[in-house]
Coordinates of C-alpha atoms in Angstrom, one line a residue:
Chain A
X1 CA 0.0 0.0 0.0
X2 CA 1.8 3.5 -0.6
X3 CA -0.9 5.7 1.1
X4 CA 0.1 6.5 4.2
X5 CA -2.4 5.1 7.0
X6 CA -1.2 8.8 8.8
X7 CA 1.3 11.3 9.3
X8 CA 2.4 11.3 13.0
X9 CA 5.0 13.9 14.6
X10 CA 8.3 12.0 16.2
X11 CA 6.9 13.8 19.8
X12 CA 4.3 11.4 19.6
X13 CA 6.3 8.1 19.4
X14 CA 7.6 6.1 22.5
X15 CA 11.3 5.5 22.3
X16 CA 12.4 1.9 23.1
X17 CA 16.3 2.8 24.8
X18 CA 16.6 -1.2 24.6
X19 CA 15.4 -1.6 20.5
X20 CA 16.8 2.5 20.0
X21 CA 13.3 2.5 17.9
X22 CA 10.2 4.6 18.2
X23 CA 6.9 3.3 18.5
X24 CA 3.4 4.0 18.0
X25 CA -0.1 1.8 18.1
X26 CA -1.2 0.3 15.0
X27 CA -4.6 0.2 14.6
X28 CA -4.6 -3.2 14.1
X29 CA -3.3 -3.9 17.9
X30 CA 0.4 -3.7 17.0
X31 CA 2.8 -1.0 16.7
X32 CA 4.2 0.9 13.7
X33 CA 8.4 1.2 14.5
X34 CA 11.4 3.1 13.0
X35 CA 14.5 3.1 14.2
X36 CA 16.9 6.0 15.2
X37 CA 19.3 4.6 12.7
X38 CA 16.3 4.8 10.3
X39 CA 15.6 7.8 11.1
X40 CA 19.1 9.4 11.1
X41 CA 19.3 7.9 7.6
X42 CA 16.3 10.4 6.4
X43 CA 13.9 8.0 6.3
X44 CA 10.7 8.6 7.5
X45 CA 8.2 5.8 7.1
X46 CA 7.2 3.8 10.3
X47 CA 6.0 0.1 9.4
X48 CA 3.7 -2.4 11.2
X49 CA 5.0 -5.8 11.3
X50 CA 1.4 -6.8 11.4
X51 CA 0.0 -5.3 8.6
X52 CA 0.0 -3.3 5.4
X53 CA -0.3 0.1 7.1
X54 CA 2.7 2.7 7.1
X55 CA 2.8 6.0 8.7
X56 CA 4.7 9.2 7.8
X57 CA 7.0 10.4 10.4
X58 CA 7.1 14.1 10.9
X59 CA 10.6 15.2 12.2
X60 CA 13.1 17.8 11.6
X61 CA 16.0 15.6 9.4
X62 CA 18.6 17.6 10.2
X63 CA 18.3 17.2 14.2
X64 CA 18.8 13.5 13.1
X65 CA 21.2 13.6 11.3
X66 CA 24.0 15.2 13.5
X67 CA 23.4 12.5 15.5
X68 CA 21.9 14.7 18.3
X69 CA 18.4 11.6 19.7
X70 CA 15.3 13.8 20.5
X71 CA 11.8 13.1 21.5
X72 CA 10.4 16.2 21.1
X73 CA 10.6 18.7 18.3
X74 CA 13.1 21.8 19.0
X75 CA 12.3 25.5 18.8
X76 CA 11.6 27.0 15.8
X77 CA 14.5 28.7 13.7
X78 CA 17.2 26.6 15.3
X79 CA 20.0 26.9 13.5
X80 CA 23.3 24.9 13.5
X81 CA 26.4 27.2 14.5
X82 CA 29.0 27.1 11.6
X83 CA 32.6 27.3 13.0
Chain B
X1 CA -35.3 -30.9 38.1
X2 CA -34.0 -27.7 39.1
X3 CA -30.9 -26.8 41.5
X4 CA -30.0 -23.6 42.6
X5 CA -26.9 -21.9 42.8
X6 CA -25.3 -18.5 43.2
X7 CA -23.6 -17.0 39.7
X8 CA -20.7 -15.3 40.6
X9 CA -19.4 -13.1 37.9
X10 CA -15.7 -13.1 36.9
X11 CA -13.5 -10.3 35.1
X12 CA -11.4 -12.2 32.7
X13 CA -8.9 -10.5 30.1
X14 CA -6.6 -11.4 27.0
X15 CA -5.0 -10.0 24.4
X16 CA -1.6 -7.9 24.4
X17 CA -0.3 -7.6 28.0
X18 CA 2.7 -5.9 27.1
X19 CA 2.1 -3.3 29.6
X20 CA 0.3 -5.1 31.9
X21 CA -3.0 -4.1 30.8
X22 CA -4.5 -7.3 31.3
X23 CA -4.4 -7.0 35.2
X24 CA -3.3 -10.1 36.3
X25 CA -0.3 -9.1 38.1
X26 CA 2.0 -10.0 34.6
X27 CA 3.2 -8.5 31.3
X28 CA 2.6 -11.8 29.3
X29 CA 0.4 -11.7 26.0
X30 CA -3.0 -13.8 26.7
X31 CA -4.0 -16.4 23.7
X32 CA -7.0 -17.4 25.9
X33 CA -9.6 -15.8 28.6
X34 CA -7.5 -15.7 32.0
X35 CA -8.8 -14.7 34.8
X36 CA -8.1 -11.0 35.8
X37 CA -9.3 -11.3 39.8
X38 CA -7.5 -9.2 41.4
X39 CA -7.8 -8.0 45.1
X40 CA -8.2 -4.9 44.2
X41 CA -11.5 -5.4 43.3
X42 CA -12.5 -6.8 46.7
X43 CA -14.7 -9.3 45.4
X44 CA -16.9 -6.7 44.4
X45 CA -18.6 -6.8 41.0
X46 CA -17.3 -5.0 37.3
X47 CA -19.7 -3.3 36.0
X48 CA -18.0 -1.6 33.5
X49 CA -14.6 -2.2 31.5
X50 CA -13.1 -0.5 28.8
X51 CA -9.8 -0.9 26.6
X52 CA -7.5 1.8 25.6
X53 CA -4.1 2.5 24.0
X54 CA -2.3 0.1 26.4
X55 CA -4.4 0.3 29.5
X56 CA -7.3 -0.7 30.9
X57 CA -10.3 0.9 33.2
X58 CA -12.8 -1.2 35.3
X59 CA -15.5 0.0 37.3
X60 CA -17.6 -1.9 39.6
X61 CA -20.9 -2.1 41.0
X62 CA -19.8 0.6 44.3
X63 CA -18.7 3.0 41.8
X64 CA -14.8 2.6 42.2
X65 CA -12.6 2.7 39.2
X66 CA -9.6 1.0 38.8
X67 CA -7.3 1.1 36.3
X68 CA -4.1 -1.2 35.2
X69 CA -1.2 -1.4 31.9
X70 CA 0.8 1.7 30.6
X71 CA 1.2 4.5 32.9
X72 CA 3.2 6.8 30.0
X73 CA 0.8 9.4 29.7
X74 CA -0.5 9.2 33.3
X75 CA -3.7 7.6 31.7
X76 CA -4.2 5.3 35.0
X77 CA -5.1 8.5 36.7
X78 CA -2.7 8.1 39.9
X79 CA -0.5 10.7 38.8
X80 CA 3.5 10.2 38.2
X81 CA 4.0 7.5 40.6
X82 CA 4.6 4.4 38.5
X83 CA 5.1 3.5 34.5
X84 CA 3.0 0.9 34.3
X85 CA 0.8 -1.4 36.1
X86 CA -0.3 -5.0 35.7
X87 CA -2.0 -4.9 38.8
X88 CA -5.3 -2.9 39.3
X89 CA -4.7 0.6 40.9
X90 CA -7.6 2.6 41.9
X91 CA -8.1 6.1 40.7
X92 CA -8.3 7.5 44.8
X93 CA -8.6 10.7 43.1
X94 CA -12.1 10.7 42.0
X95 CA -13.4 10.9 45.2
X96 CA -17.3 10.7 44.2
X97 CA -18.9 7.1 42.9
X98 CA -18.3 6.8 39.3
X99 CA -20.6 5.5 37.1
X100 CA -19.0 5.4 33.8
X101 CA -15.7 5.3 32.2
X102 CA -13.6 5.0 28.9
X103 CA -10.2 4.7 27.4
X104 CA -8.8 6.4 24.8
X105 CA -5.6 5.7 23.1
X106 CA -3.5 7.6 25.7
X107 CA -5.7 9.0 27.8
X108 CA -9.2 8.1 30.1
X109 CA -12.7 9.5 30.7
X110 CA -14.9 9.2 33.8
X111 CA -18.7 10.4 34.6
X112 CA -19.2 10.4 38.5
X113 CA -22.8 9.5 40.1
X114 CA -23.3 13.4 39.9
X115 CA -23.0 14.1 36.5
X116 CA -19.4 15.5 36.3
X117 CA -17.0 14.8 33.9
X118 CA -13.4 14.0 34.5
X119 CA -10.3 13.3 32.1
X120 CA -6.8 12.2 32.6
X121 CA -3.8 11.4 30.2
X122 CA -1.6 13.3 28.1
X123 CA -2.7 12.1 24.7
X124 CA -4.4 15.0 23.6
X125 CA -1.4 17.1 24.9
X126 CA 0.7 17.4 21.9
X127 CA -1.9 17.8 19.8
X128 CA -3.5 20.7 22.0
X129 CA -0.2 22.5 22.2
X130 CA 0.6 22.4 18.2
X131 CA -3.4 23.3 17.9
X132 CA -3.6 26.0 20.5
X133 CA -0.1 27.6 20.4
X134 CA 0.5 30.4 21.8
X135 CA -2.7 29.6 23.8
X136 CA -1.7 27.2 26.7
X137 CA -3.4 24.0 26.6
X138 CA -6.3 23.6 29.3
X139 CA -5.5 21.3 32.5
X140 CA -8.0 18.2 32.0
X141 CA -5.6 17.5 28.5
X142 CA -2.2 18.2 30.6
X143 CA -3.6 16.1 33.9
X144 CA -2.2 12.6 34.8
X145 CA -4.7 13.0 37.5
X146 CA -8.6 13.1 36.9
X147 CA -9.3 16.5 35.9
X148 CA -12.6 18.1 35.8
X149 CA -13.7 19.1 32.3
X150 CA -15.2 22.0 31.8
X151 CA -17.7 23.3 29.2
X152 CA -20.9 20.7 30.1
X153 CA -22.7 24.1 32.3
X154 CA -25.3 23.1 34.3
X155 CA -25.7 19.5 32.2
X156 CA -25.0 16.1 33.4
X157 CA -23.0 13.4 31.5
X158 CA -24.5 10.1 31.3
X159 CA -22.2 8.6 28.4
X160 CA -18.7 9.1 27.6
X161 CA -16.7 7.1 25.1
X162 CA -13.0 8.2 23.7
X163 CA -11.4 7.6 20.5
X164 CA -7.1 7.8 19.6
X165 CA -7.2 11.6 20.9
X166 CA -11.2 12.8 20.9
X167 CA -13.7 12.5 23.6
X168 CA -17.5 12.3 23.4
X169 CA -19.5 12.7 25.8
X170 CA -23.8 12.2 25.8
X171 CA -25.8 14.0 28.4
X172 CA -29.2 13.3 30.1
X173 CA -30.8 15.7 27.5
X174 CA -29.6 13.7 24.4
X175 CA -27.3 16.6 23.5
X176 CA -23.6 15.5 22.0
X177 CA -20.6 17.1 22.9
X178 CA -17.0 16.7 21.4
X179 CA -13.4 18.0 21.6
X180 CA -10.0 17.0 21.0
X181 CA -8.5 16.7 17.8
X182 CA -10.3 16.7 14.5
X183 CA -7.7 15.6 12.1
X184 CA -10.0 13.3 10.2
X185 CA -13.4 15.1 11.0
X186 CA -14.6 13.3 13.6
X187 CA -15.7 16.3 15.7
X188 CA -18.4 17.5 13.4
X189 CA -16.6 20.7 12.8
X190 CA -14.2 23.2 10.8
X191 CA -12.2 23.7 13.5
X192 CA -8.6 21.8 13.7
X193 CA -8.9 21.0 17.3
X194 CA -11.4 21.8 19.9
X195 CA -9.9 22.5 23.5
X196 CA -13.5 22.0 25.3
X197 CA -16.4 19.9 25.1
X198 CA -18.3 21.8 22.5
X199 CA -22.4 20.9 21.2
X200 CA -23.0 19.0 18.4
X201 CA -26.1 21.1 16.8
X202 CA -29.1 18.8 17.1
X203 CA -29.8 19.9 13.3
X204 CA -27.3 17.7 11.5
X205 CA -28.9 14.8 13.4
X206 CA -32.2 15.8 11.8
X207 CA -33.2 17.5 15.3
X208 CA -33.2 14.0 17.4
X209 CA -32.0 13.7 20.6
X210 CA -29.0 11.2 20.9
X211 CA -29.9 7.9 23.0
X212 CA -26.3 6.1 22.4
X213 CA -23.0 6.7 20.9
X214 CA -19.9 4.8 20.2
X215 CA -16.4 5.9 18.5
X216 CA -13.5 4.1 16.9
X217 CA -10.0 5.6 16.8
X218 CA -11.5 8.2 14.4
X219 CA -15.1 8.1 13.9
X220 CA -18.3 8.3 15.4
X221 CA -21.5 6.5 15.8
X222 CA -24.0 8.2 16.9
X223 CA -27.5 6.7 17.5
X224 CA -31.0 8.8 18.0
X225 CA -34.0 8.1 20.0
X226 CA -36.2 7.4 16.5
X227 CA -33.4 4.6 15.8
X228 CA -31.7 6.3 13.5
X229 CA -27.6 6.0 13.2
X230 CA -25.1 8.5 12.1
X231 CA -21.6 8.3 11.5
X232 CA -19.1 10.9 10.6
X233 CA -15.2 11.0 11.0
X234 CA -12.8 9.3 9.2
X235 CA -14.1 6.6 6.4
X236 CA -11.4 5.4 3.6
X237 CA -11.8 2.1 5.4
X238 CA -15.4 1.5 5.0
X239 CA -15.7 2.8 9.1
X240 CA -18.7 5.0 7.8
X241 CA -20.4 2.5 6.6
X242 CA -21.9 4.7 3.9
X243 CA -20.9 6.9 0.9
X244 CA -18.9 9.9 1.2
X245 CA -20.6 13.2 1.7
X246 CA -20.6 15.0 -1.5
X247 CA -20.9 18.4 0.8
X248 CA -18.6 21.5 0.5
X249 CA -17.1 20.7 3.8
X250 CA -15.5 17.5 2.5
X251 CA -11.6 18.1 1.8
X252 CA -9.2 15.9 0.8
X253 CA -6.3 15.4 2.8
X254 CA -3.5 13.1 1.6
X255 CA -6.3 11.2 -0.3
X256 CA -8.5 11.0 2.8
X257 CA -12.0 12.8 2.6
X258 CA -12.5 14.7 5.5
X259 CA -16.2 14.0 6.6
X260 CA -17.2 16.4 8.9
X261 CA -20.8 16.3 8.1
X262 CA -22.9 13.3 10.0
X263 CA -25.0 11.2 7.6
X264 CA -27.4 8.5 8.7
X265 CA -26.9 5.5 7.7
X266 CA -30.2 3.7 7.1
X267 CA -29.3 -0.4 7.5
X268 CA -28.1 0.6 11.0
X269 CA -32.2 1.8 11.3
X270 CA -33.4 0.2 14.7
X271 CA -30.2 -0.9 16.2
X272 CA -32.0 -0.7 19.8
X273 CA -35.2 -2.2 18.3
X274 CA -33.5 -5.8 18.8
X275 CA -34.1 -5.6 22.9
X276 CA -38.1 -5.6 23.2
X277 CA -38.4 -8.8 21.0
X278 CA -38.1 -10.8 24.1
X279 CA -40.9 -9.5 25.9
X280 CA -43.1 -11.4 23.5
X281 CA -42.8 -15.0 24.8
X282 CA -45.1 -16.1 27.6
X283 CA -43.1 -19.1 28.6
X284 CA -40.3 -17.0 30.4
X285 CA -39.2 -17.8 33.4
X286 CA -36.6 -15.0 34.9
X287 CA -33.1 -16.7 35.9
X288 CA -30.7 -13.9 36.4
X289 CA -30.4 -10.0 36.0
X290 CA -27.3 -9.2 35.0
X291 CA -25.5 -5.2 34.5
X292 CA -24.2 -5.0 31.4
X293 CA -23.0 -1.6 31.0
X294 CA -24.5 -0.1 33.6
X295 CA -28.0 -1.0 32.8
X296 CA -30.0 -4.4 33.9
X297 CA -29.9 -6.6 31.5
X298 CA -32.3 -9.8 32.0
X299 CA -31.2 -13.2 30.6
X300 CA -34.4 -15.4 30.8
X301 CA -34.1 -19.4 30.5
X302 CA -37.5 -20.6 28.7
X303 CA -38.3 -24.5 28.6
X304 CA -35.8 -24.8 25.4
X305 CA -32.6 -23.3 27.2
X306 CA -32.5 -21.2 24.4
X307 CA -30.7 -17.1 26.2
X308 CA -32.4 -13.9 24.7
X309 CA -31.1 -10.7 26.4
X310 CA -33.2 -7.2 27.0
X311 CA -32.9 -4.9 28.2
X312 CA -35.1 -3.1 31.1
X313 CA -33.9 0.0 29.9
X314 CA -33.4 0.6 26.0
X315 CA -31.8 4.3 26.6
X316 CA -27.6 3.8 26.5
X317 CA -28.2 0.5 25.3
X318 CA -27.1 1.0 21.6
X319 CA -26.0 -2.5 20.2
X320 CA -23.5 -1.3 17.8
X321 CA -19.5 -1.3 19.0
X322 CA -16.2 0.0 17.2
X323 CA -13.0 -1.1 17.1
X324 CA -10.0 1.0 15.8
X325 CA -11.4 1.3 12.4
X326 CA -14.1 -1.3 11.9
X327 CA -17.5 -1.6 13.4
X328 CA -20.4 -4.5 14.8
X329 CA -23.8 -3.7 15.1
X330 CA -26.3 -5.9 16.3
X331 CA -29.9 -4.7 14.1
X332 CA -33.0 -7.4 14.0
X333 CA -31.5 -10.0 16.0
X334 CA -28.6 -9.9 13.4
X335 CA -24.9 -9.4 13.5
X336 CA -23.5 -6.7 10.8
X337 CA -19.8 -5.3 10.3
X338 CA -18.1 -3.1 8.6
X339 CA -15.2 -1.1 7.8
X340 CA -11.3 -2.3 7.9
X341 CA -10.9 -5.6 7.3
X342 CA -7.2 -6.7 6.6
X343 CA -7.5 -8.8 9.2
X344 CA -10.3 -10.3 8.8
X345 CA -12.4 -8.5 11.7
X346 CA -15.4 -8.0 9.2
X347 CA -15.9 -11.5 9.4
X348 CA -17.0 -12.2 5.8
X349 CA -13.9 -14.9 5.4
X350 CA -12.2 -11.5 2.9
X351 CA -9.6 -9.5 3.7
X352 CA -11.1 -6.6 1.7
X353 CA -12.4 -3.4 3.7
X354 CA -16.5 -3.4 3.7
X355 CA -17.8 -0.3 2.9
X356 CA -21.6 -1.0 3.8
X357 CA -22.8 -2.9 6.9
X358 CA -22.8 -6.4 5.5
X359 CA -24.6 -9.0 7.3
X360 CA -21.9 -11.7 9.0
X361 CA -23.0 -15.3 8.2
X362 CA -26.2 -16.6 10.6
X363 CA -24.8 -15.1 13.9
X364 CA -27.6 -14.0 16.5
X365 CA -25.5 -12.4 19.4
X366 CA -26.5 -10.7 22.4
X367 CA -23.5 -9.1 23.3
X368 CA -21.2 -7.8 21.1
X369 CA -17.4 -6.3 21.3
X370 CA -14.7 -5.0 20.0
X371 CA -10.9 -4.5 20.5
X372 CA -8.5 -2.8 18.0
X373 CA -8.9 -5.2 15.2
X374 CA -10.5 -7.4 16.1
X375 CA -14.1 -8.5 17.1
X376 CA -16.4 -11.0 19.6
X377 CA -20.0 -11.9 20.0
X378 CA -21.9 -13.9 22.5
X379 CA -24.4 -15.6 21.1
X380 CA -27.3 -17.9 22.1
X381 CA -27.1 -21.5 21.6
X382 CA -30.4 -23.5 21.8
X383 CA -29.3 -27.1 23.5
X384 CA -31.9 -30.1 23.3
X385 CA -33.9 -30.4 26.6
X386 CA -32.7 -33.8 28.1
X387 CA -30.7 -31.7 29.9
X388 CA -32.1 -31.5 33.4
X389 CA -30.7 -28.6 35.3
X390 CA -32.1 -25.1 35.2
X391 CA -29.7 -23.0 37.3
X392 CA -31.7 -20.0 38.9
X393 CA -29.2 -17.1 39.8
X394 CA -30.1 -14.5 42.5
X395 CA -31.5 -11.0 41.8
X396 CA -28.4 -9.0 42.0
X397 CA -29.9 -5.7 42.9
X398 CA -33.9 -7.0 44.2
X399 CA -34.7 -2.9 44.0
X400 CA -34.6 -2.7 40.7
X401 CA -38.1 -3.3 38.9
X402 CA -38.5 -6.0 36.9
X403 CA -39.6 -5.7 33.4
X404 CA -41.9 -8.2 33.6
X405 CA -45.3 -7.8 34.6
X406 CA -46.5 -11.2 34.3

């Protein structure tokens, strides 16, 4: 299926410290995942193992991708300092 | 021959347990009923129990509500004390009997004897504060302890039912009210988010008052005191169980209509009808009053052994339930479903989504349920009459007036 089920932001995932993944219910009882690896790769769809649904994750790429884990979405207008 | 014997009634649970949600003092998964009797309960008995995101609430017969699983979003109401629990903690807060309760995805709902409504859980938080900003969100969406909600006036709540982050709430006078987020329409409204309980106008329901209502993850089901059924919220699965509305309000969002307007869906006509049937037989013999929900529910025993369940009390007794995105309804003694089916919830042996309610093979339930996706329904079985035992169970609550004259 290549329609999203939803978008959801990153805030609203559970991070797993154990899996380093971020979660979030599946309508169908389960949980969509992505991983922080996943994540600082760019990517941004969660998938159920369960099913054929797969959400959108809504993040700011570029917090991921320094390496720099959040759970919740910075300030607007953040800007990395350039040295 | 007849013996007697007391019927003692039994919470049991299964399902996902990661969280503990099952309340049996474990975080195992359950393939098969297990019995959840904790001592928190005292003995006493459930009358209510409701599944959330990964928690659950129970309320029994004194008016206490416990609740058990995921503590993450302070959705067990006992404020930041523990993560999770697989044993049954009761909400002390609510310090008034409470009659009814629900669980939403992340968050919980609760009506005390009095009419007030409470919330707890952080579900709606993120939401509210991306909705609201600048605006700070209101307390009963920040709480992880029962929070009064305001907005109801002088009204009293009688129903309350919670989807992945809305609420819904019914009140004596048949009047809807709905906040929370409305990302896929199912607030009846414009409006992104609605911080407060706010009135569903009585005019898109055709002017009825509203007897029952139900909600899935991200619909509604409303049900009127004619018998007629609306739905309205999000419906690429089927959930609506109709047509999309070909109204100006209807956007499209990422391919997903946006069905704000409720529409009555006219199969679901008489869902409460199936109750008074029973009444007709003359052969009755009563056996056992039962709460179900809240309301008495008789299960009479005629010379046959075949079950038929009424109710004493049709108002709040709407026999249609919703799962995350798929529906049941019981209508003329007959099990329907639709919506998502990928798993198979619908029933119809397909895995494709049903977009109308489709009737589910010769089923005659009583009782109906649902969890996420997936569905259950207790039906009555007619065995042959060599078997020589009637049990007779005793009047729970003897007050109550029986709805048979005869």
């Amino acid at each position: 299926m290549s329609v999203f089920h939803d978008e959801v932001e990153i805030e609203d995932f559970e991070f797993d410290e154990e899996t380093e993944a971020y979660y979030f219910p599946c309508p169908c009882g389960d949980r969509f995942c992505i991983t922080k690896e996943d994540l600082e790769n760019g990517e941004e769809v969660a998938a159920c193992p369960s099913c054929s649904l797969i959400l959108r994750v809504i993040y700011d790429k570029e917090l991921f991708l320094c390496g720099e884990t959040i759970e919740a979405p910075s300030k607007p207008g953040l800007q990395r300092v350039q040295t | 021959m007849e013996t007697h014997s007391r019927l003692t009634f039994c919470l049991h649970a299964w399902g996902a347990n990661s969280y503990g949600q099952l309340g049996q003092s474990h975080v195992e998964d359950q393939c098969v009923p297990w019995l959840s009797d904790s001592s928190a309960l005292q003995g006493r008995t459930v009358r209510v129990v409701d599944g959330g995101g990964g928690h659950s609430v129970v309320l029994t017969e004194s008016g206490q509500l416990l609740a058990c699983g995921s503590n993450a979003f302070g959705q067990l109401g006992v404020g930041q004390t523990v993560p999770h629990s697989s044993e049954l903690l009761a909400v002390e807060a609510l310090k008034e009997p409470v009659v009814r309760a629900a669980a939403g995805l992340r968050h919980s709902l609760a009506i005390s004897a009095s009419g007030s409504m409470y919330q707890w859980g952080t579900g709606l938080f993120s939401h509210a504060k991306r909705a609201l900003s600048p605006h700070p969100v209101p307390s009963h969406l920040n709480s992880k302890l029962p929070c009064p909600v305001p907005g109801l006036g002088q009204r009293k709540a009688q129903l309350v039912t919670a989807g992945s982050a809305h609420c819904v709430c019914l009140t004596e006078e048949g009047e809807l009210f709905l906040w929370g987020c409305n990302k896929h329409g199912q607030l009846a409204t414009a409006e992104p988010f609605l911080p407060s309980p706010t009135l569903l106008h009585r005019s898109l329901l055709k002017g009825e008052k509203v007897t029952g209502v139900c909600s899935g993850w991200t619909h509604v089901v409303a049900q009127t005191e004619r018998g007629r059924v609306f739905t309205w919220g999000r419906g690429d699965y089927g959930q609506l169980g109709r047509s999309a509305s070909a109204s100006e309000d209807a956007e499209m969002l990422m391919g997903i209509k946006k069905d704000c307007i409720p529409v009555e869906v006219t199969s679901l006509y008489g869902a409460t009808q199936q109750s008074s049937r029973g009444r007709q037989t003359t052969k009755e013999k009563t056996v056992a009053v039962v709460d179900v929900k809240g309301k008495f529910i008789v299960i009479s025993c005629i010379e046959k052994m075949e079950v038929i369940i009424y109710a004493s009390d049709d108002n709040c007794l709407m026999k249609i339930v919703c799962g995350s995105e798929h529906n049941l309804a019981i209508v003329g003694g007959r099990l329907l479903s639709w919506g998502w089916n990928e798993h198979g919830m619908c029933g119809d042996g397909s895995q494709a989504d049903v977009f109308h309610p489709r009737l589910v093979s010769d089923l005659r339930p009583v009782l109906i349920g649902c969890g996420a996706g997936h569905s259950m329904a207790v039906c009555g079985v007619t065995t042959s009459s060599t078997q020589n035992s009637v049990h007779t169970w005793e009047e729970l609550e003897p007050k109550q007036s029986s709805p048979f004259s005869e």
